[in-house]
């Protein structure tokens, strides 16, 4: 295959950045078509980027000239397009989360099992961040002993709606739920979400910040601060306390700024700049893998595991109790 031809469904902001990234920065693929429930807007996007606009995602996915599909619709519609792509035998990249519930993820897994091969990759971009990759290598080497504790923070200056308690676990900390499971190479056994003192600036219906506590199979304890509307900056932290060393996620290299009598380093306003390199690597690796006929990124099974832990954490938050995380047996199909 010379060039992977991609159809994208969901032309919102993240979809458009992926079109620009693939068509202008990366190599080996082109987004050639798009579809969106908002047909007029879809046409304007198609015109801007020189794509073919389709009336429906289904129609686009069925076209013979579409080799692979990207799903960037709102979360509730992921399942329908991912399953459609799998049924058509096409590789499909779906933005996180794979689907809003573990049950919906299981239906996607069932479609893949039925197709008899892995076609789905989930957009957990942090696994491609150079800093997290260095941390994983260091942990895996066991050069610093066993990891014991993880202290993490996920701070957003602000987020888009919904501004309710679900925005912390379901929308934001799902990234930690996935990346920390990948980093440690083990599943969770329990989840807890505690409310502390809420900021005076918290939006109505949102308790902000919140702390999530996860425990893994081997007993590693993880705490994650989620502060979704901290009003200041985007700040992602991950400190791994090992038996023989403390490991920290590197801070992004940014310019030094001297202003208002302060000397300091510029910080990211949001995830789109903080993880820009991760997104680039993620998509380039996905393109290369599709062309070589394999899926090597976060799988539908990883998407399911994330939703199982997220559901436990949501329940833990709503009941203010510790909730067990119980996964089904992993099908042999997903064994690497
Ligand atoms: C957003 O949807 C993301 O995926 C960002 O990475 C995360 O930091 C933010 O909290 C979410 O709202």
mmCIF file of C-alpha atoms and ligand atoms in Angstrom, residues 96 125 154 156 159 171-172 175 234 271, ligand 1:
data_model
loop_
_atom_site.group_PDB
_atom_site.id
_atom_site.type_symbol
_atom_site.label_atom_id
_atom_site.label_comp_id
_atom_site.label_asym_id
_atom_site.label_seq_id
_atom_site.Cartn_x
_atom_site.Cartn_y
_atom_site.Cartn_z
ATOM 1 C CA UNK A 96 -10.507 7.914 24.192
ATOM 2 C CA UNK A 125 -1.873 9.290 23.647
ATOM 3 C CA UNK A 154 -3.857 15.986 36.526
ATOM 4 C CA UNK A 156 -6.519 21.545 33.884
ATOM 5 C CA UNK A 159 -12.387 22.001 30.835
ATOM 6 C CA UNK A 171 -13.225 12.562 31.264
ATOM 7 C CA UNK A 172 -9.910 13.457 32.832
ATOM 8 C CA UNK A 175 -5.862 9.011 31.138
ATOM 9 C CA UNK A 234 -2.168 22.437 32.543
ATOM 10 C CA UNK A 271 -3.246 19.082 26.654
HETATM 11 C C1 LIG B 1 -9.763 16.161 27.808
HETATM 12 O O1 LIG B 1 -10.839 15.533 27.175
HETATM 13 C C2 LIG B 1 -8.527 15.362 27.601
HETATM 14 O O2 LIG B 1 -8.511 14.287 27.066
HETATM 15 C C3 LIG B 1 -7.330 15.937 28.246
HETATM 16 O O3 LIG B 1 -6.182 15.178 28.002
HETATM 17 C C4 LIG B 1 -7.571 16.031 29.737
HETATM 18 O O4 LIG B 1 -6.479 16.649 30.362
HETATM 19 C C5 LIG B 1 -8.823 16.847 30.020
HETATM 20 O O5 LIG B 1 -9.063 16.829 31.405
HETATM 21 C C6 LIG B 1 -10.027 16.278 29.291
HETATM 22 O O6 LIG B 1 -11.136 17.133 29.503
#
